[in-house]
Amino acid sequence: MNMPSDKARALPLGALYIDGEWRNAEDGGTIAVINPSTEEQLATLSAATANDVAAAVVAARAQVDGGPWSRLSGAERGKLLWRLADLVDANRENLAFLEAIDIGRPYFEPYTFEIPLVADTFRHFAGWADKIVGQTFNLPDFAGRPRHSYTLRQPLGVIAAITPWNAPTMIASWKLATALAAGNTVVLKPAEDASLSTIRLVQLAEEAGFPPGVINLVTGTGSIAGDALVRHAGIDKISFTGSPEVGRTISAIASQSFKKVSLELGGKSPQIMRQDADLDLAIGGAAISFFANQGQTCACGSRLFVHRSLANEVTQRLVEAARAIRVGDPFAPDTQMGTLINAAQMRRVTGYVEKGIDEGAKLIAGGSRLAQPGFFFQPTIFLGSNDMTIAREEIFGPVATIIPFEDDEEALRLANDTNYGLTSVVWTRDLAAANHYARSLRAGSVWINAWGPPHPALPWLGVKTSGLGEELGLSGLLANTAEKTVSMVA
Ligand code: NAD
C-alpha cells in the first residue's frame, strides 16, 4: 500500500465555515485535537458557541427560504454534487490521511474503502437530484367541478447533521449528499474527536461551487455546539448518527418542537455461522467484522454464534487470526489495526474486558493494552454466552464473543435476543436457510456470506435501540423531503 505523499499530509484550518466564510469561534474558543497514536496534540479546532451556531442556521435558512439555492434546478444541484465527488477522488490521499491520523485507524482502510465510497455517495445522489417527483391522482369532481390533485415533493428546509468520530468522512457524505440532492441546506457538526477530514470535505464543497450558506460547518463540543443546534428553532430536521444515549437526549429535545429526526445509533450485531458455512470465507469475514477500525464500527458483528460442531475449529482459527493481526502505527505499510480513539474509550474497552472475565467468560485472545504510547489495544476474543454484559452492551472496541449454538431455532432466538437491531450476518451455503434468516432476523440489514460497509443505493437503518428513520437509498433521500398535497378545482 502506498503511503500519503508529503503534500497529502496537509492539515486543514481548524475554523468554522459559516455563510461562505472561514472564521474563528466568536469567543476565540478552541479544542485541542489529540493524535491517538502518540497522545500528542496535533491541531486545534474552533469550538463554536451558541451564537456561532445561530449564525450558521440563519445563513442556511436564507438559502432555503427563497435564496439562490432554493431556485436552483435539481440538475444544477446534481452537477455540484458530481463536482464534489470528482474533488473527493482527486483528494483521496489527503482525506484518507486526515481520517487515519485523526482517529488512529490504518491509512489503507479509508484510502481503500471509505473515501471511494464518499465519492460514490455524492455521485449516486447527484443522479437522483433531478428525479424527485410527486404523484398525480384521478379523483371525482369536487362540488360539481373538475378536480386535479397532485403532490409536490419539497425539501424539508435546514438539516442539522451531527456525526460521530468512527467513520467521519463517510457519514458526513451520507448526510450531505441526501440533504443537498433533495434541495435542503445543512449545518454540519462533526465529532470533536474527528473533525479534520470533515473540514477538508467542506473546503472541497466550497471549491466545487456550493453557494455560501448552503453547507455550514460548526466544529465544537456536543454539549455546547451540538445542543445549541438541536434546540434551534430554525432547524427542520436533525439527522444524527452516534450513541443511543445522545440519541435519546436529542429525540426528547426534538419532540418539544416536533422537529423531524433520524437517529442512526449503536449495534450489537450477530453473526451466525451454520454447520454448512464455507469456513475459509466465514472465518476471514468474521475477523474483519470484529476488528475493522479497531471494532469501532456500528455494524461490528461482535456476537458470533457458531454451530456447536464447529466451535472448536472456528475458535482456534479465529484466535490464530486475532494473534496474527499487526497492531501499530496507522502509517506503517503492514499495519492492520490502529488505535482506539481516546483515553475514555480505552477505559471503556478495558472495563468491558474486566467485566467479561468477572462474569465467567473465557478470554481466549488479547485482552490488554499495548505497553507503548497511543491507545493501542489487542484484538480480543471471548468464549461466552448471550446473557453476559459483553454480549449485551455495545463495547465499540476490538472485543468479540463466540457463542456456540445447537440448531437454527436457537441461533435465531439468541441473535434476536438483544436491545439492538442494526445489521446481521449469516454464513451458510444453504439458500433456504439464508432466506429464512433474512426474513426473521430483526435488523436493518442482513448480509449473507459477507460483511461490509453500506452501499449508497441501499437504505441504511436500525430497529429497536439501533435507531429511527432511514439514511441512504431512495428512502433515505425521500426522508429529506416533505410531500404537500395540492387540489385544484377549475
Ligand atoms: P456520541 O453520541 O458521543 O457523539 C455523536 C455526536 O453527537 C458528536 O458529534 C457529539 O459531539 C454530538 N453530541 C454529543 N452530545 C450532544 C448533545 N447533547 N446534543 C447534540 N449533539 C451532541 O457518539 P460517538 O461516540 O461519536 O460515536 C459512537 C456511537 O455512534 C456508537 O454507539 C456507534 O455505534 C454509533 N454509530 C452509529 C452508526 C450508524 O449508522 N448506526 C454509524 C457510526 C456510529
Tab-separated table of N, CA and C and ligand atoms in Angstrom, residues 161-167 170-171 174-175 189-193 220-231 238 240-247 249-250 253 263-267 296-299 341 345 348 394 396 420 422 454 460-462 466-467 471, ligand 1:
chain	number	residue	atom	x	y	z
A	161	ALA	N	-26.936	18.226	10.751
A	161	ALA	CA	-26.285	16.926	10.542
A	161	ALA	C	-25.209	16.750	11.614
A	162	ILE	N	-25.400	15.780	12.470
A	162	ILE	CA	-24.465	15.577	13.597
A	162	ILE	C	-23.825	14.203	13.429
A	163	THR	N	-22.494	14.171	13.406
A	163	THR	CA	-21.802	12.922	13.049
A	163	THR	C	-20.888	12.434	14.179
A	164	PRO	N	-20.606	11.127	14.194
A	164	PRO	CA	-19.729	10.540	15.207
A	164	PRO	C	-18.277	10.523	14.714
A	165	TRP	N	-17.398	9.990	15.549
A	165	TRP	CA	-15.976	10.042	15.205
A	165	TRP	C	-15.483	8.812	14.461
A	166	ASN	N	-16.275	7.736	14.393
A	166	ASN	CA	-15.656	6.477	13.957
A	166	ASN	C	-15.507	6.345	12.443
A	167	ALA	N	-16.405	6.960	11.668
A	167	ALA	CA	-16.267	6.932	10.196
A	167	ALA	C	-16.684	8.325	9.717
A	170	MET	N	-17.257	9.377	5.749
A	170	MET	CA	-18.327	8.635	5.088
A	170	MET	C	-19.701	9.075	5.619
A	171	ILE	N	-19.802	9.205	6.920
A	171	ILE	CA	-21.124	9.545	7.476
A	171	ILE	C	-21.488	10.991	7.131
A	174	TRP	N	-22.953	10.854	3.690
A	174	TRP	CA	-24.327	10.340	3.637
A	174	TRP	C	-25.314	11.478	3.887
A	175	LYS	N	-25.003	12.264	4.901
A	175	LYS	CA	-25.962	13.309	5.307
A	175	LYS	C	-25.959	14.465	4.312
A	189	LYS	N	-22.263	19.323	12.136
A	189	LYS	CA	-21.496	19.344	13.396
A	189	LYS	C	-20.782	18.009	13.544
A	190	PRO	N	-19.480	17.986	13.183
A	190	PRO	CA	-18.744	16.724	13.338
A	190	PRO	C	-18.350	16.487	14.798
A	191	ALA	N	-17.909	15.268	15.085
A	191	ALA	CA	-17.490	14.931	16.456
A	191	ALA	C	-16.194	15.669	16.798
A	192	GLU	N	-16.076	16.076	18.047
A	192	GLU	CA	-14.899	16.837	18.472
A	192	GLU	C	-13.611	16.027	18.339
A	193	ASP	N	-13.723	14.679	18.360
A	193	ASP	CA	-12.538	13.832	18.229
A	193	ASP	C	-12.168	13.544	16.782
A	220	GLY	N	-16.952	21.737	17.281
A	220	GLY	CA	-17.097	22.092	18.699
A	220	GLY	C	-17.645	20.935	19.492
A	221	THR	N	-18.023	21.217	20.725
A	221	THR	CA	-18.451	20.140	21.612
A	221	THR	C	-19.922	19.795	21.378
A	222	GLY	N	-20.274	18.585	21.800
A	222	GLY	CA	-21.677	18.181	21.728
A	222	GLY	C	-22.517	18.976	22.712
A	223	SER	N	-21.959	19.230	23.893
A	223	SER	CA	-22.763	19.858	24.940
A	223	SER	C	-23.052	21.332	24.641
A	224	ILE	N	-22.206	21.998	23.848
A	224	ILE	CA	-22.490	23.412	23.519
A	224	ILE	C	-22.968	23.539	22.065
A	225	ALA	N	-22.082	23.217	21.107
A	225	ALA	CA	-22.470	23.411	19.694
A	225	ALA	C	-23.608	22.456	19.302
A	226	GLY	N	-23.472	21.183	19.677
A	226	GLY	CA	-24.497	20.193	19.310
A	226	GLY	C	-25.829	20.533	19.962
A	227	ASP	N	-25.777	20.870	21.231
A	227	ASP	CA	-27.010	21.170	21.962
A	227	ASP	C	-27.699	22.407	21.370
A	228	ALA	N	-26.909	23.459	21.075
A	228	ALA	CA	-27.500	24.685	20.508
A	228	ALA	C	-28.147	24.375	19.161
A	229	LEU	N	-27.520	23.511	18.403
A	229	LEU	CA	-28.030	23.179	17.065
A	229	LEU	C	-29.377	22.447	17.160
A	230	VAL	N	-29.456	21.442	18.031
A	230	VAL	CA	-30.709	20.667	18.066
A	230	VAL	C	-31.860	21.488	18.667
A	231	ARG	N	-31.514	22.483	19.484
A	231	ARG	CA	-32.581	23.301	20.084
A	231	ARG	C	-33.016	24.450	19.184
A	238	ILE	N	-33.257	16.953	12.361
A	238	ILE	CA	-31.959	16.600	12.940
A	238	ILE	C	-31.607	15.212	12.416
A	240	PHE	N	-29.004	12.569	12.981
A	240	PHE	CA	-27.974	12.275	13.995
A	240	PHE	C	-27.433	10.866	13.813
A	241	THR	N	-26.129	10.724	13.878
A	241	THR	CA	-25.508	9.401	13.986
A	241	THR	C	-24.602	9.427	15.203
A	242	GLY	N	-24.801	8.494	16.114
A	242	GLY	CA	-23.982	8.456	17.323
A	242	GLY	C	-24.540	7.459	18.317
A	243	SER	N	-24.318	7.732	19.583
A	243	SER	CA	-24.669	6.757	20.623
A	243	SER	C	-26.165	6.819	20.953
A	244	PRO	N	-26.719	5.716	21.442
A	244	PRO	CA	-28.127	5.734	21.861
A	244	PRO	C	-28.371	6.749	22.984
A	245	GLU	N	-27.386	6.960	23.848
A	245	GLU	CA	-27.572	7.882	24.980
A	245	GLU	C	-27.837	9.291	24.446
A	246	VAL	N	-26.961	9.756	23.545
A	246	VAL	CA	-27.147	11.110	22.996
A	246	VAL	C	-28.379	11.136	22.083
A	247	GLY	N	-28.613	10.048	21.371
A	247	GLY	CA	-29.798	9.970	20.510
A	247	GLY	C	-31.080	10.170	21.303
A	249	THR	N	-31.394	11.844	24.163
A	249	THR	CA	-31.466	13.253	24.571
A	249	THR	C	-31.977	14.108	23.408
A	250	ILE	N	-31.416	13.864	22.225
A	250	ILE	CA	-31.796	14.662	21.055
A	250	ILE	C	-33.262	14.437	20.701
A	253	ILE	N	-35.463	16.396	23.024
A	253	ILE	CA	-35.462	17.842	22.716
A	253	ILE	C	-36.274	18.098	21.448
A	263	LEU	N	-32.262	8.921	13.569
A	263	LEU	CA	-31.274	8.525	14.569
A	263	LEU	C	-30.621	7.236	14.098
A	264	GLU	N	-29.340	7.307	13.773
A	264	GLU	CA	-28.586	6.106	13.400
A	264	GLU	C	-27.687	5.804	14.592
A	265	LEU	N	-28.018	4.758	15.340
A	265	LEU	CA	-27.385	4.569	16.652
A	265	LEU	C	-26.497	3.317	16.686
A	266	GLY	N	-26.314	2.775	17.855
A	266	GLY	CA	-25.325	1.706	18.041
A	266	GLY	C	-25.825	0.339	17.614
A	267	GLY	N	-24.979	-0.663	17.862
A	267	GLY	CA	-25.355	-2.022	17.500
A	267	GLY	C	-24.678	-3.060	18.379
A	296	GLN	N	-14.445	-0.416	16.156
A	296	GLN	CA	-15.231	0.799	16.400
A	296	GLN	C	-16.121	1.092	15.189
A	297	THR	N	-16.892	0.079	14.790
A	297	THR	CA	-17.887	0.290	13.741
A	297	THR	C	-19.247	-0.064	14.336
A	298	CYS	N	-20.242	0.724	13.963
A	298	CYS	CA	-21.587	0.461	14.495
A	298	CYS	C	-22.056	-0.926	14.066
A	299	ALA	N	-21.597	-1.383	12.895
A	299	ALA	CA	-22.058	-2.656	12.340
A	299	ALA	C	-21.194	-3.844	12.774
A	341	ILE	N	-9.907	5.485	19.964
A	341	ILE	CA	-9.971	6.918	19.683
A	341	ILE	C	-9.361	7.775	20.805
A	345	GLN	N	-12.252	5.910	25.716
A	345	GLN	CA	-12.598	4.682	25.017
A	345	GLN	C	-11.725	3.530	25.532
A	348	ARG	N	-13.241	2.402	28.665
A	348	ARG	CA	-14.485	1.675	28.379
A	348	ARG	C	-14.179	0.230	27.955
A	394	GLU	N	-22.987	-2.550	23.806
A	394	GLU	CA	-22.060	-2.196	22.727
A	394	GLU	C	-20.730	-1.771	23.347
A	396	PHE	N	-17.850	-1.193	21.414
A	396	PHE	CA	-17.252	-0.271	20.449
A	396	PHE	C	-15.730	-0.315	20.553
A	420	TYR	N	-30.588	-4.276	20.442
A	420	TYR	CA	-30.185	-3.596	19.218
A	420	TYR	C	-30.750	-4.295	17.975
A	422	LEU	N	-29.156	-3.479	14.278
A	422	LEU	CA	-28.578	-2.700	13.184
A	422	LEU	C	-28.326	-3.589	11.967
A	454	PRO	N	-22.080	-0.001	4.150
A	454	PRO	CA	-23.317	0.211	3.386
A	454	PRO	C	-23.033	0.790	2.002
A	460	TRP	N	-30.159	2.452	4.735
A	460	TRP	CA	-29.387	2.083	5.932
A	460	TRP	C	-30.203	2.524	7.128
A	461	LEU	N	-30.508	1.571	7.997
A	461	LEU	CA	-31.362	1.900	9.135
A	461	LEU	C	-31.198	0.866	10.236
A	462	GLY	N	-31.642	1.234	11.422
A	462	GLY	CA	-31.627	0.294	12.535
A	462	GLY	C	-33.020	0.161	13.110
A	466	SER	N	-31.162	0.555	17.860
A	466	SER	CA	-30.224	0.949	16.795
A	466	SER	C	-30.713	2.123	15.971
A	467	GLY	N	-31.937	2.583	16.191
A	467	GLY	CA	-32.286	3.831	15.525
A	467	GLY	C	-33.684	3.959	14.998
A	471	GLU	N	-31.397	6.278	6.237
A	471	GLU	CA	-30.374	7.093	5.623
A	471	GLU	C	-29.971	6.299	4.375
B	1	NAD	P1	-21.769	10.353	20.573
B	1	NAD	O1	-23.235	10.116	20.698
B	1	NAD	O2	-20.971	10.541	21.788
B	1	NAD	O3	-21.492	11.651	19.657
B	1	NAD	C1	-22.022	11.773	18.354
B	1	NAD	C2	-22.119	13.247	18.002
B	1	NAD	O4	-23.100	13.855	18.853
B	1	NAD	C3	-20.831	14.041	18.186
B	1	NAD	O5	-20.713	14.971	17.128
B	1	NAD	C4	-21.079	14.761	19.508
B	1	NAD	O6	-20.345	15.953	19.636
B	1	NAD	C5	-22.559	15.041	19.417
B	1	NAD	N1	-23.230	15.290	20.698
B	1	NAD	C6	-22.874	14.830	21.926
B	1	NAD	N2	-23.737	15.291	22.857
B	1	NAD	C7	-24.665	16.034	22.198
B	1	NAD	C8	-25.827	16.750	22.607
B	1	NAD	N3	-26.222	16.785	23.872
B	1	NAD	N4	-26.551	17.388	21.669
B	1	NAD	C9	-26.192	17.325	20.368
B	1	NAD	N5	-25.093	16.687	19.918
B	1	NAD	C10	-24.346	16.034	20.826
B	1	NAD	O7	-21.245	9.143	19.680
B	1	NAD	P2	-19.742	8.792	19.284
B	1	NAD	O8	-19.038	8.305	20.499
B	1	NAD	O9	-19.165	9.903	18.483
B	1	NAD	O10	-19.988	7.587	18.264
B	1	NAD	C11	-20.120	6.261	18.661
B	1	NAD	C12	-21.554	5.784	18.555
B	1	NAD	O11	-22.066	6.061	17.245
B	1	NAD	C13	-21.663	4.278	18.734
B	1	NAD	O12	-22.786	3.978	19.517
B	1	NAD	C14	-21.879	3.783	17.307
B	1	NAD	O13	-22.498	2.533	17.204
B	1	NAD	C15	-22.707	4.886	16.744
B	1	NAD	N6	-22.659	4.888	15.271
B	1	NAD	C16	-23.783	4.532	14.586
B	1	NAD	C17	-23.758	4.468	13.188
B	1	NAD	C18	-24.991	4.087	12.407
B	1	NAD	O14	-25.022	4.350	11.205
B	1	NAD	N7	-25.990	3.464	13.003
B	1	NAD	C19	-22.589	4.784	12.493
B	1	NAD	C20	-21.457	5.139	13.233
B	1	NAD	C21	-21.505	5.189	14.624
